[in-house]
Coordinates of C-alpha atoms and ligand atoms in Angstrom, one line a residue:
X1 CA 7.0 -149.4 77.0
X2 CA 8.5 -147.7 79.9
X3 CA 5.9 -145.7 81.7
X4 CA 7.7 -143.4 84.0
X5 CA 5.1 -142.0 85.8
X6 CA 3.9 -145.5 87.1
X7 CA 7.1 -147.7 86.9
X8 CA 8.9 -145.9 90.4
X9 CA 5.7 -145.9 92.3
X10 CA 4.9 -149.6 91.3
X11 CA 9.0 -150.7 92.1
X12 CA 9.0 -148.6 95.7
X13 CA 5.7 -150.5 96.9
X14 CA 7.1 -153.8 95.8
X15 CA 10.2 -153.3 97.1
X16 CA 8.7 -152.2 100.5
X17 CA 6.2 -154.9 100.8
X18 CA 9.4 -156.9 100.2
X19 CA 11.1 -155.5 103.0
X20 CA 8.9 -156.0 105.6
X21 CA 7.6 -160.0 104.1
X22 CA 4.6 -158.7 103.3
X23 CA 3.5 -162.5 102.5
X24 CA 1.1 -163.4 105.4
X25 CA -0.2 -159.8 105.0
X26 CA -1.3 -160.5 101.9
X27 CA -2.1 -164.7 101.9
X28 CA -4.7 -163.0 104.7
X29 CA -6.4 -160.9 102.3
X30 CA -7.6 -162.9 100.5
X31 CA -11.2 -165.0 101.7
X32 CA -11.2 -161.9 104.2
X33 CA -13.9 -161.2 106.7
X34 CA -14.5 -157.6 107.6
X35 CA -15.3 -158.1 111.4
X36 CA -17.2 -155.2 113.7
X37 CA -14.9 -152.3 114.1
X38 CA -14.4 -151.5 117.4
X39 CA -13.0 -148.3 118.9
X40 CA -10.0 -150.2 120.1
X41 CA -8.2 -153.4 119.6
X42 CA -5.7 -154.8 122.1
X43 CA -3.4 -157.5 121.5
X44 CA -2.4 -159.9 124.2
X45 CA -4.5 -160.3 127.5
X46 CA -2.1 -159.7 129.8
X47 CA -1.5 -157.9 132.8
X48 CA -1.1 -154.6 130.4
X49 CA -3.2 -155.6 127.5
X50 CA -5.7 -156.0 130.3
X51 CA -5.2 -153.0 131.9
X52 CA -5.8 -151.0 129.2
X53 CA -8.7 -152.4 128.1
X54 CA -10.4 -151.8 131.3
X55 CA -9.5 -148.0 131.3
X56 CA -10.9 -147.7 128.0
X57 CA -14.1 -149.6 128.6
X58 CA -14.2 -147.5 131.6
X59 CA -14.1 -144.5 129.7
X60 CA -17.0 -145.8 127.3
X61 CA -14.6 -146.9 124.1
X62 CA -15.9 -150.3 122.6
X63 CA -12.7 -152.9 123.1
X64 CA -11.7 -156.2 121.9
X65 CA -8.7 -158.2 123.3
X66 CA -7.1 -160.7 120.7
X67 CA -5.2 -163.3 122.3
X68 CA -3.0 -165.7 120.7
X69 CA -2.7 -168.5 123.3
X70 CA -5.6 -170.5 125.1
X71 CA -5.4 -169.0 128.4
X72 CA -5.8 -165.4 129.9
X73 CA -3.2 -163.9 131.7
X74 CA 0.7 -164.1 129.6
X75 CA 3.5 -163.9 131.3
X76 CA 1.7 -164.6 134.8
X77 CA 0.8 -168.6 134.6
X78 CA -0.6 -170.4 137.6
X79 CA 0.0 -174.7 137.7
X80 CA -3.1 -175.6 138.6
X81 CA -2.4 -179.3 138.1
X82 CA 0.3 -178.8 141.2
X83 CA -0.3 -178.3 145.1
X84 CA -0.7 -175.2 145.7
X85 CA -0.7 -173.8 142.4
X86 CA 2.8 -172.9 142.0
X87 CA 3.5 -170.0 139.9
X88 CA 5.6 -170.8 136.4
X89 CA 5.7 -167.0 135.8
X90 CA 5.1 -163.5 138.0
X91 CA 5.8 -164.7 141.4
X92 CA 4.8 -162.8 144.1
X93 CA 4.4 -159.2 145.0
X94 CA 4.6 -156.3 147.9
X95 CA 1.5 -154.7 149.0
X96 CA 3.1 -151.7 147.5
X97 CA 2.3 -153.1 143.7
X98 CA -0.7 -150.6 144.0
X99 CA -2.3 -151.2 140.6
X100 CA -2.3 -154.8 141.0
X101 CA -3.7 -155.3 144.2
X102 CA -6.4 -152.6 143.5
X103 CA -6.9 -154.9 140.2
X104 CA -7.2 -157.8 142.7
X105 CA -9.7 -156.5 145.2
X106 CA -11.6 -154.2 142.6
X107 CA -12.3 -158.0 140.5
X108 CA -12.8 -160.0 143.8
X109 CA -9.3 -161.9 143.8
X110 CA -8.5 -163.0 147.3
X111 CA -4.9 -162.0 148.6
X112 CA -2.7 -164.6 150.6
X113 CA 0.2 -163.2 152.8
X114 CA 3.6 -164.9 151.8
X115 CA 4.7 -162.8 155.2
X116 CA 5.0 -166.3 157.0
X117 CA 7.0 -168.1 154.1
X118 CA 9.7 -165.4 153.6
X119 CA 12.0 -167.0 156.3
X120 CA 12.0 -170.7 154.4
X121 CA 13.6 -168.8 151.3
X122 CA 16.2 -167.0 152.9
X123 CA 17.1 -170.3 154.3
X124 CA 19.2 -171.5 151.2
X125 CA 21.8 -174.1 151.4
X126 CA 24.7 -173.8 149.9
X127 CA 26.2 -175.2 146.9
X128 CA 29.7 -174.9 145.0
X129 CA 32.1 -176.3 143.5
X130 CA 30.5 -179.7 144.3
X131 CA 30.2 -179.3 148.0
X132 CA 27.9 -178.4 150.6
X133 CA 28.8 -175.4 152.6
X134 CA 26.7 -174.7 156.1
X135 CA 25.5 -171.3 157.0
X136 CA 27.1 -170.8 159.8
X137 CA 31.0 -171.9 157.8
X138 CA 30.6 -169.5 154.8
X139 CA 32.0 -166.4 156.0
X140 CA 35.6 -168.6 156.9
X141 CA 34.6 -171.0 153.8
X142 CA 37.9 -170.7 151.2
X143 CA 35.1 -170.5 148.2
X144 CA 34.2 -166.9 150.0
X145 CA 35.2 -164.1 147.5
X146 CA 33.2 -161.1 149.4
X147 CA 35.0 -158.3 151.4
X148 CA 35.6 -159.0 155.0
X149 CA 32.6 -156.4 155.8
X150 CA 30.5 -158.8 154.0
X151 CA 31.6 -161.8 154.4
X152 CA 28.9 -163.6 156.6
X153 CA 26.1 -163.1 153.6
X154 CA 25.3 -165.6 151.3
X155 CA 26.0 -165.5 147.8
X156 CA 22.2 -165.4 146.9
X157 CA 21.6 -162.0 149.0
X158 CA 24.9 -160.6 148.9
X159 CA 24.1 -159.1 145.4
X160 CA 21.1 -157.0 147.0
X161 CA 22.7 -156.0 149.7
X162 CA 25.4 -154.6 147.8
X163 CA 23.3 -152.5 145.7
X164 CA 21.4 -151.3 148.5
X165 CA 25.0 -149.5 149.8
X166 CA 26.4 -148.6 146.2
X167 CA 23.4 -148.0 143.9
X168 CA 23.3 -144.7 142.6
X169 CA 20.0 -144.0 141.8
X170 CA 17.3 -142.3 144.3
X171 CA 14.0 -143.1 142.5
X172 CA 13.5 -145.9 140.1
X173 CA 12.5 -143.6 137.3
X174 CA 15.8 -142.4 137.4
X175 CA 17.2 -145.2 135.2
X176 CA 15.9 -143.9 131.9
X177 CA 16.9 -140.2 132.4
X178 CA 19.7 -138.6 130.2
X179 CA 21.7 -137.5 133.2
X180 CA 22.0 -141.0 133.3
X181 CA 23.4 -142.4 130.4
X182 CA 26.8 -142.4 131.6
X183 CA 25.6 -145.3 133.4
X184 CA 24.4 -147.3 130.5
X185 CA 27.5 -149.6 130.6
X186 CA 27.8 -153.0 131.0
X187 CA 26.9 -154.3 135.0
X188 CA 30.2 -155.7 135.3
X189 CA 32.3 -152.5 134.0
X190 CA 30.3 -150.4 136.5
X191 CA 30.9 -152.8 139.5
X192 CA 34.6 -153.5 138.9
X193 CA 34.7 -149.3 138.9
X194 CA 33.1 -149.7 142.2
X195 CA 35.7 -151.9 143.8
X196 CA 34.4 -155.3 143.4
X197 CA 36.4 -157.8 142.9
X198 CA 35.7 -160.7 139.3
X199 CA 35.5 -163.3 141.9
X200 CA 32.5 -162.1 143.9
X201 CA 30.7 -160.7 140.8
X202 CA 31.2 -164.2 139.5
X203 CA 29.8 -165.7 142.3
X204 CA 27.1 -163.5 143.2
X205 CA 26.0 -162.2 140.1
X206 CA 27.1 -164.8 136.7
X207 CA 26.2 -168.1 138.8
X208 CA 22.2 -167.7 138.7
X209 CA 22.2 -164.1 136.7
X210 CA 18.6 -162.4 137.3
X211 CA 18.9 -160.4 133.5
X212 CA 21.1 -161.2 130.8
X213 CA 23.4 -164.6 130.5
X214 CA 26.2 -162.3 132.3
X215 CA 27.0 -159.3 134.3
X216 CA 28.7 -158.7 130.8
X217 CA 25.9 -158.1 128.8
X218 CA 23.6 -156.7 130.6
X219 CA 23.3 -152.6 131.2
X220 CA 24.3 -151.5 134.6
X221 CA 21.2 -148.8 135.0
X222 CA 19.2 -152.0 134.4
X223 CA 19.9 -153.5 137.5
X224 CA 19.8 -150.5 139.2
X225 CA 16.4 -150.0 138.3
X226 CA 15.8 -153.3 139.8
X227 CA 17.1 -152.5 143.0
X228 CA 16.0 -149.3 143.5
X229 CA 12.4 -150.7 142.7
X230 CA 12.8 -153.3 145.3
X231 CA 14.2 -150.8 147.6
X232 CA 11.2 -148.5 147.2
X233 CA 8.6 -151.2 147.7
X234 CA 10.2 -152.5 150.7
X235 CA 10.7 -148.8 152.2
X236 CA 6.5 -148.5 151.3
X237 CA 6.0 -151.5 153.7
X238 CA 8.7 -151.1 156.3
X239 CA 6.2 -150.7 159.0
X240 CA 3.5 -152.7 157.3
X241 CA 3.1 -156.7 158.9
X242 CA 2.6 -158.0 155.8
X243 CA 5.9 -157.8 153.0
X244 CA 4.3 -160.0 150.7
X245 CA 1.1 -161.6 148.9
X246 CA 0.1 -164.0 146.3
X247 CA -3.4 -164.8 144.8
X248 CA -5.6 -167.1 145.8
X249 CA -5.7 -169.8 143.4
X250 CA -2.4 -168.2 141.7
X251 CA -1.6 -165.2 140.6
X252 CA -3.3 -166.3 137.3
X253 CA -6.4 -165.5 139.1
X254 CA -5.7 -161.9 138.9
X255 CA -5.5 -161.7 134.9
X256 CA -8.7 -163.9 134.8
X257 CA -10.9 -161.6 137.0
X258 CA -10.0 -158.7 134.8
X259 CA -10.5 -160.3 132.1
X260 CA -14.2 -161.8 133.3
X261 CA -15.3 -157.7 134.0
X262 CA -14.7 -157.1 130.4
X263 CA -17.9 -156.3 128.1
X264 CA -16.4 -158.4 124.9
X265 CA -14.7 -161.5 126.1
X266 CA -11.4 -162.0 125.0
X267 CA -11.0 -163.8 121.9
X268 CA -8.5 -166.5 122.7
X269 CA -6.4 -168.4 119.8
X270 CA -5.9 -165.7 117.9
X271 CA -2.7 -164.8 116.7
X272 CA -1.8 -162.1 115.3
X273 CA 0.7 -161.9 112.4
X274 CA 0.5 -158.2 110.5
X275 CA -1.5 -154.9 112.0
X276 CA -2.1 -151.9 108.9
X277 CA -2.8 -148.1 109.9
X278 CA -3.4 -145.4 107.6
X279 CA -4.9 -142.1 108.4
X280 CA -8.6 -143.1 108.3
X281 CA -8.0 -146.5 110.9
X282 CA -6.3 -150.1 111.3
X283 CA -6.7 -153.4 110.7
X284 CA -4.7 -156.2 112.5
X285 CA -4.5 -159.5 110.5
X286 CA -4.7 -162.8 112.5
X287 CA -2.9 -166.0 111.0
X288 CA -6.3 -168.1 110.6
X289 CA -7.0 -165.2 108.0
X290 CA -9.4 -163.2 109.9
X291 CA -8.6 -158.9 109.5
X292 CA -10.2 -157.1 112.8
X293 CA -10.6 -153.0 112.4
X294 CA -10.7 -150.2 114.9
X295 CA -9.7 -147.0 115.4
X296 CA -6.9 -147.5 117.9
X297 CA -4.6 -150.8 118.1
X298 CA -2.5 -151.5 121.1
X299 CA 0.0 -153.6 121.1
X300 CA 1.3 -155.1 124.1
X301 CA 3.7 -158.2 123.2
X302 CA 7.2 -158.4 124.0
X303 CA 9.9 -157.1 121.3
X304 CA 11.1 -160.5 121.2
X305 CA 7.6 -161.3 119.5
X306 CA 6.7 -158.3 117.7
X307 CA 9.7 -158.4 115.7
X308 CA 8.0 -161.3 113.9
X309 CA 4.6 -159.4 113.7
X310 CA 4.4 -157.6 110.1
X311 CA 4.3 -153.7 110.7
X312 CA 2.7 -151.5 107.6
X313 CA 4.3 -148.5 107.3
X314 CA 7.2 -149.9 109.1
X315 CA 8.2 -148.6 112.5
X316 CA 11.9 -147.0 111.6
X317 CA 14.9 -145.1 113.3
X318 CA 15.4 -145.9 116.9
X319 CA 12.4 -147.4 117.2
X320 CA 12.7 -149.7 115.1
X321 CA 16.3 -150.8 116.5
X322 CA 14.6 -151.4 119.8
X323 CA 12.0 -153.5 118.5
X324 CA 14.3 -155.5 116.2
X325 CA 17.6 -155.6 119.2
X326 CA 15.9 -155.9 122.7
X327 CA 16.2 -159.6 123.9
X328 CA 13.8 -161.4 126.6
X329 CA 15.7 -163.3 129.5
X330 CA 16.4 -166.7 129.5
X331 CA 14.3 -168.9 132.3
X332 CA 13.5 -172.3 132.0
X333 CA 11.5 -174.0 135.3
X334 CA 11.1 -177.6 136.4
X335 CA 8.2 -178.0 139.0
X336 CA 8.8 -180.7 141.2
X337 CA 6.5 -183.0 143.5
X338 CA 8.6 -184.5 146.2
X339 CA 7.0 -188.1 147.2
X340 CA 8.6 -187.9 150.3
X341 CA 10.6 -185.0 152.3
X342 CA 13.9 -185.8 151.5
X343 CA 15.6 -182.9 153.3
X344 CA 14.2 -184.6 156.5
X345 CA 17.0 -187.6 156.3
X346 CA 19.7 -185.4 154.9
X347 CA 19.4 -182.7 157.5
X348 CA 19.4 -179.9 155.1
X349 CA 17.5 -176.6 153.5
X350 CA 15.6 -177.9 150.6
X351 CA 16.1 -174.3 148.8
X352 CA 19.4 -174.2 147.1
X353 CA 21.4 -171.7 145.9
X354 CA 23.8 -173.6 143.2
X355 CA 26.8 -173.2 140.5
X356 CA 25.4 -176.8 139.2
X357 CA 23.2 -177.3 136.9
X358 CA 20.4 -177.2 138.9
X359 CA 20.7 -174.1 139.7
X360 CA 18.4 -172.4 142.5
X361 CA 15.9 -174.6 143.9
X362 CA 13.2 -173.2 145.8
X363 CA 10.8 -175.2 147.9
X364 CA 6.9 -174.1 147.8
X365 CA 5.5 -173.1 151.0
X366 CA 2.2 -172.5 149.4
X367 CA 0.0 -174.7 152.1
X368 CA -2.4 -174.2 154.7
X369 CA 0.6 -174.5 157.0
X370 CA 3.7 -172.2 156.1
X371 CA 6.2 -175.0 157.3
X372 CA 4.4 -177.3 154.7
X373 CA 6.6 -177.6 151.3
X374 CA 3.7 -178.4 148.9
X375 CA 6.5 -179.1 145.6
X376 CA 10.0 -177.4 144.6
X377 CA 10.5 -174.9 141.5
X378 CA 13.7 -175.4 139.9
X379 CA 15.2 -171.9 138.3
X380 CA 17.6 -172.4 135.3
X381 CA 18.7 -168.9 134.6
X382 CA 20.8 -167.5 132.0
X383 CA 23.2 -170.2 130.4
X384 CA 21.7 -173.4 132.1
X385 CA 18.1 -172.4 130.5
X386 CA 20.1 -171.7 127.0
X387 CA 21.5 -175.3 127.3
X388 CA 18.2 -176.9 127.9
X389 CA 16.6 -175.1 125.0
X390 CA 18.8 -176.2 123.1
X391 CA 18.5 -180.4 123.7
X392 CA 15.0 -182.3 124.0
X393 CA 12.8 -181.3 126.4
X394 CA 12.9 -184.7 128.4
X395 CA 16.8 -184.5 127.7
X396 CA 16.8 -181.4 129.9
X397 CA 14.3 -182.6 132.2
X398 CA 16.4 -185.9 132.5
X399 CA 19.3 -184.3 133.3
X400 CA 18.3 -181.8 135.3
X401 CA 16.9 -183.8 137.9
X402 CA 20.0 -186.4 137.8
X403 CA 21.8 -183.9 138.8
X404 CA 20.1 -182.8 142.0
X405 CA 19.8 -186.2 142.5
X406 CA 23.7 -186.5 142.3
X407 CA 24.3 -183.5 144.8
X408 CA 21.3 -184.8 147.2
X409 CA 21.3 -188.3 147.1
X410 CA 18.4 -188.9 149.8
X411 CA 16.6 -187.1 146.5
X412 CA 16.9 -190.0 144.4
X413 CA 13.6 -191.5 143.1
X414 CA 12.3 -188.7 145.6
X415 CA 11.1 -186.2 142.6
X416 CA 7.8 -186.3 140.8
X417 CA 8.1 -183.9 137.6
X418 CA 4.7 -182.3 136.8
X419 CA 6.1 -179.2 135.2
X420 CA 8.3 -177.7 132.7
X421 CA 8.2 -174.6 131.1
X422 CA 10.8 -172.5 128.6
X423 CA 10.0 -168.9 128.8
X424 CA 12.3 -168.6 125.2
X425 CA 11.2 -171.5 123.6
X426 CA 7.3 -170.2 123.7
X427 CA 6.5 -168.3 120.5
X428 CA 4.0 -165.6 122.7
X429 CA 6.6 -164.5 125.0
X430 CA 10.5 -165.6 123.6
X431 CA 12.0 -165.2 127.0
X432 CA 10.9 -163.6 130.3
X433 CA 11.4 -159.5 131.0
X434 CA 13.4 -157.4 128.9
X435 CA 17.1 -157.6 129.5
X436 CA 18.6 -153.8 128.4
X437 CA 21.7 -154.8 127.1
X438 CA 25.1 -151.6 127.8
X439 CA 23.8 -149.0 125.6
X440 CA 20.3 -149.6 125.1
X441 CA 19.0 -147.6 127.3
X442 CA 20.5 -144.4 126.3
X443 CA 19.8 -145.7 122.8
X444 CA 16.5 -146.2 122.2
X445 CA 13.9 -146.4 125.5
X446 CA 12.2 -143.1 124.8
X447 CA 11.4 -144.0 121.3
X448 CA 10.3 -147.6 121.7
X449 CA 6.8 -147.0 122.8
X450 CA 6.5 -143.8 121.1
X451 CA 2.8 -144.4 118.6
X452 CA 3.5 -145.2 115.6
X453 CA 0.1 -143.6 114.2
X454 CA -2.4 -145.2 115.6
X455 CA -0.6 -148.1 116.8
X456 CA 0.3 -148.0 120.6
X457 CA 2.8 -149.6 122.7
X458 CA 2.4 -150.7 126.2
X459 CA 3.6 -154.4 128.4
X460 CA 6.6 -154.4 131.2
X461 CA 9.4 -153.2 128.4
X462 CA 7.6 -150.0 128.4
X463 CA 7.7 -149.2 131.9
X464 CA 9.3 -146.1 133.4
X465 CA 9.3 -146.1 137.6
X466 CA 8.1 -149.9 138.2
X467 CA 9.3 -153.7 137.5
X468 CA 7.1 -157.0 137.0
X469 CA 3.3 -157.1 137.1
X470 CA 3.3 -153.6 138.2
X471 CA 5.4 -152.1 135.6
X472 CA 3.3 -154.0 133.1
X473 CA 0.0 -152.6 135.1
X474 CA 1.6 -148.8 134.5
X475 CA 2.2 -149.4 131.5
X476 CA -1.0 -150.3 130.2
X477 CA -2.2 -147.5 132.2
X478 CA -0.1 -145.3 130.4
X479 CA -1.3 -146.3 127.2
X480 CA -5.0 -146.1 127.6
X481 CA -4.4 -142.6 128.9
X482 CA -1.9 -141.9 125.6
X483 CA -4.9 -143.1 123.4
X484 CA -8.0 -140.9 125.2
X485 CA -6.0 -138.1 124.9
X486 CA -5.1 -138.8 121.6
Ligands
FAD1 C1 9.5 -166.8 135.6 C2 8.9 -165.5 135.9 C3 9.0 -164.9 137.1 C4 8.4 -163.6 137.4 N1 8.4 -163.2 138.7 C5 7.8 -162.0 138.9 C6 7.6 -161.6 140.2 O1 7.9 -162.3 141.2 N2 7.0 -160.3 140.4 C7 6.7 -159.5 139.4 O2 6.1 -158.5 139.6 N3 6.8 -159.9 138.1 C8 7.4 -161.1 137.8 N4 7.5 -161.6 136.6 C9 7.2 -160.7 135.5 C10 5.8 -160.5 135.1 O3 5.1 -161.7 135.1 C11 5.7 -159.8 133.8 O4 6.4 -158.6 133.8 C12 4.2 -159.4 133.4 O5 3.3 -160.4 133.6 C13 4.3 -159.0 131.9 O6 3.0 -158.6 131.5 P1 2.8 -157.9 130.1 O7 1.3 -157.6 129.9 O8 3.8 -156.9 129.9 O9 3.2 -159.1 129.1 P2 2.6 -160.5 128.8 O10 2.0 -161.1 130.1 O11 3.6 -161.3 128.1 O12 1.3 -160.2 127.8 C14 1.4 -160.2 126.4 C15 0.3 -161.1 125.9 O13 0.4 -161.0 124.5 C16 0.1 -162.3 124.0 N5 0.6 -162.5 122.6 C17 1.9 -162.6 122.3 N6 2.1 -162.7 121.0 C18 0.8 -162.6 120.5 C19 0.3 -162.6 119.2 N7 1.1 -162.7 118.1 N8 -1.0 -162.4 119.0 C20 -1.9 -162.3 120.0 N9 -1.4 -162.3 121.3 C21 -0.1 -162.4 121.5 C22 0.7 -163.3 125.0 O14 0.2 -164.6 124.9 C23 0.4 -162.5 126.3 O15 -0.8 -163.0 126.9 C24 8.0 -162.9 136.3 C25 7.9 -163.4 135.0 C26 8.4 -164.7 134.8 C27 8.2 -165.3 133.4

C-alpha cells in the first residue's frame, strides 16, 4: 500500500540524513548519555573558543569547552621539550595585539620583549639557485629581479616593503568591504597590473609563499589585509621601545591561563563529530558517543575541519560554499638542536632565506642572552610542505635536513631533530590560517559566520580588521557578544 501522506515525508528525511552522512550522528544515539545542559557549549579551546567562553562566564552564562586534542591552546603550540620553548604555531606578537596581551596580564602570563632579537632575523643569508649570495653583493647579484629603486633589499623583505608603497587599502577592515571586490583577484594578476615584473614576484613572493602554494591562487585583498594589519600594528608602536613580545614559557602559556580561570575545565579528548539545533536547543555529538546539550553552541574550528563535522539542518547557500571551499595553508616545521654552532666556522647568518628545499631557516634567539641561538625552526611553506605530506614523515625529515646539510656543510652531523609538525596533516586544524583563494572574498565572507540558529561561528577565518592570535581573540569576542544579544 502506497500511503501518500507518509511515503514523501519518510523519503525527504531519508534522503537528507543521506546527504549530510548522517551515520556517526546516528551510531551516537544510541547507548546515549544526556549530559548537564549548559547555557553554552564551545568547541575547540583555542585562542577564540577561549575567548568566548570567558565573555560569557563573565556575563554569568554556565559554559563548557569541548576539546578534541590533549592539550589547551590549538593553533598556538609551545615545544616544551626544546630550549627555549620554541613556538610550532602563533609566533610572536606586537604590543598592539590588545586583546591578547590584556588576556596575558589579566591571567598572570609574563611577557618577554623579542625587541632585542628582531636584528638576528633580518639578518638572513642568502640562498639561490644553489649559491650563497652576501648582503652586501645582492643589489649587483645577476639572480636580482627587483627594480633598480629596490634593488639593495632582500628577497625576504622586499615583498613588505612593496606593499607598504602600493597597497591600496587604508584600514585592514577594508579587505572585506564591497567597494572592494574588484580586488578579489588573484595576488599575481593584481601585482603584474601594478608593474611588477614574474621574475620578482617569483622570487619574492612563490619561493617561500606566506598564503596559498602561489601568488596564483591566492586573493590579492588577502594579502593586503595582511599588510595593512602589519602596517597598523607597527604604526601603534612606532614610538613604543618595545616592537615585539612573546610568553614566558611559550605563547602556549597564554591559552592555558585562560583556560585555568574558567569555572568548568575544559574537557579535553573530545571530539566532536555532528552538532543538532532545533528551535527549543542543541546537542553536539562527540565520537566516543557522548551527546552534550545547551542552549547556544559555538563553533570555533577551522572550515578545513568543520567540513567533516555533521551539520543538522545543513548550513546551505553561500555559507555553505565557504565552509565546504575555504582551504587552510600549507606549513610543515622541523625544530632543530644544533650540537655545535656551525655558522661560527662557516662565517655565515644561520637564518636562511632559500629556493631549496629547506626553505627559510630561522635561528631561535629565545635565551637569556639575545645573541644566544637556543635551536633553529625550519619553515616549509606552500609546495615544499605539500611534498613532505605527502612521503613518510622520517622521509621528509631525512631529506630535509640532508639538504641543509648539502648547502652548509659545516652543518653536517651538526643538527639534532626534536621537532616536527604538519599543520595539514593534523585532523584538528588541516592546515594553518585561512588562505582566501581570487573570489572568495567577495563570495562568501559575510555569510560564513552568519548563525545558523543557534549555532555560532567564531576562530581567525572569521575575523574582520585583525590577523593571527588577535584576529582569533576578535573573533571570539565577537561571538560571545552575537550570542548575549541574541
Ligand atoms: C606555524 C604558525 C605560525 C603562526 N604565527 C603567528 C604569529 O606569529 N602571530 C600571530 O598572531 N598568529 C600566528 N599564527 C596564527 C595563530 O596561531 C592562529 O590564527 C590562532 O591561534 C587561531 O586560533 P583559533 O582559535 O581561531 O583556532 P584554533 O587555535 O585552531 O582553535 C580551534 C580549536 O578547535 C579544536 N578542534 C578542532 N576540531 C575539533 C573537533 N572536531 N572537536 C573538538 N575540538 C576541535 C582544535 O584542537 C583547536 O584547539 C600562526 C599559526 C601557525 C600554525
Amino acid at each position: 500500500m502506497n500511503d501518500s501522506r507518509h511515503g514523501p515525508t519518510a523519503v525527504t528525511r531519508r534522503t537528507v540524513l543521506k546527504a549530510m552522512g548522517a551515520a556517526p550522528l546516528m551510531a551516537a544515539s544510541g547507548p546515549v548519555r544526556a549530559l548537564n545542559k549548559t547555557d553554552a557549549i564551545v568547541i575547540g579551546a583555542g585562542l577564540s573558543g577561549l575567548n568566548a567562553a570567558l565573555l560569557l562566564e563573565g556575563a554569568g552564562l554556565s559554559v563548557k569547552v569541548l576539546e578534541g586534542r590533549n592539550r589547551i591552546g590549538g593553533r598556538v603550540q609551545s615545544l616544551r621539550n626544546i630550549p627555549g620553548s620554541p613556538e610550532v604555531g602563533g609566533t610572536a606578537f606586537a604590543p598592539g595585539y590588545a586583546r591578547l596581551v590584556d588576556a596575558a596580564n589579566k591571567y598572570g602570563v609574563g611577557l618577554v620583549d623579542i625587541t632585542p632579537t628582531i636584528p638576528y632575523f633580518m639578518n638572513q643569508q642568502i640562498y639561490l639557485q644553489d649559491q650563497f649570495i652576501s648582503n652586501q653583493d645582492w643589489a649587483t647579484s645577476a639572480l636580482n629581479p627587483f627594480p633598480d629603486q629596490f634593488k639593495k633589499i632582500p628577497p625576504n623583505a622586499y615583498f613588505n616593503v612593496l606593499m607598504g608603497a602600493i597597497n591600496p587599502l587604508k584600514n585592514s577592515d577594508e579587505w572585506v568591504s564591497p567597494a572592494n571586490a574588484s580586488l578579489d583577484i588573484s595576488l599575481h594578476d593584481w601585482l603584474v597590473k601594478m608593474g611588477q615584473s614574474e621574475a620578482a614576484i617569483e622570487l619574492a613572493y612563490n619561493t617561500n609563499p606566506t598564503h596559498g602554494m602561489s601568488a596564483h591562487d591566492i586573493s590579492a585583498l588577502l594579502v593586503m589585509f595582511a599588510a595593512t594589519f602589519g602596517t597598523k600594528q607597527r604604526e601603534l608602536t612606532a614610538n613604543n621601545a618595545i616592537k615585539g613580545y612573546t610568553a614566558a614559557n611559550g605563547n602556549q602559556s597564554i591559552p592555558e591561563a585562560m583556560a585555568n580561570a574558567l569555572k568548568n575545565e575544559v574537557q579535553l579528548q573530545s571530539t566532536v563529530t555532528g552538532i543538532r539545533t532545533n528551535s527549543s536547543g542543541a546537542e553536539v555529538h562527540l565520537a566516543d558517543g557522548t551527546v552534550h546539550r545547551a542552549d547556544r553552541v559555538i563553533c570555533s574550528v577551522p572550515c578545513t575541519v568543520l567540513r567533516r563535522i555533521k551539520i543538522d539542518p545543513l548550513l546551505s547557500g553561500k555559507q555553505a560554499l565557504g565552509v565546504r571551499t575555504l582551504d587552510s595553508q600549507k606549513i610543515n616545521q622541523l625544530h632543530v638542536v644544533p650540537k655545535s654552532p656551525f655558522w661560527e666556522k662557516d662565517g655565515m647568518s644561520p637564518t636562511m632565506f632559500t629556493d631549496s628545499l629547506a626553505g627559510m631557516v630561522i635561528a631561535e634567539h629565545k635565551g637569556a642572552d639575545p645573541r644566544d641561538v637556543t635551536s633553529l625552526s625550519i619553515w616549509l611553506r606552500g609546495e615544499r610542505a605539500a611534498w613532505c605530506d605527502q612521503v613518510n614523515q622520517q622521509v621528509a625529515i631525512d631529506a630535509v635536513i640532508a639538504d641543509l646539510e648539502r648547502i652548509r656543510p659545516a652543518a653536517k652531523g651538526q643538527l639534532e631533530v626534536l621537532g616536527y609538525k604538519s599543520w595539514y596533516r593534523d585532523q584538528f586544524s588541516s592546515g594553518d590560517w585561512a588562505i582566501w583563494a581570487p573570489g572568495q572574498v567577495s563570495g562568501f565572507f559575510h555569510e560564513l559566520a552568519k548563525p545558523h540558529g543557534r549555532l555560532h561561528f567564531c576562530g581567525e577565518h572569521t575575523a574582520v580588521a585583525n590577523r593571527g592570535m588577535e584576529g582569533a581573540m576578535e573573533s571570539g569576542e565577537r561571538v560571545a557578544m552575537e550570542i548575549l544579544l541574541a
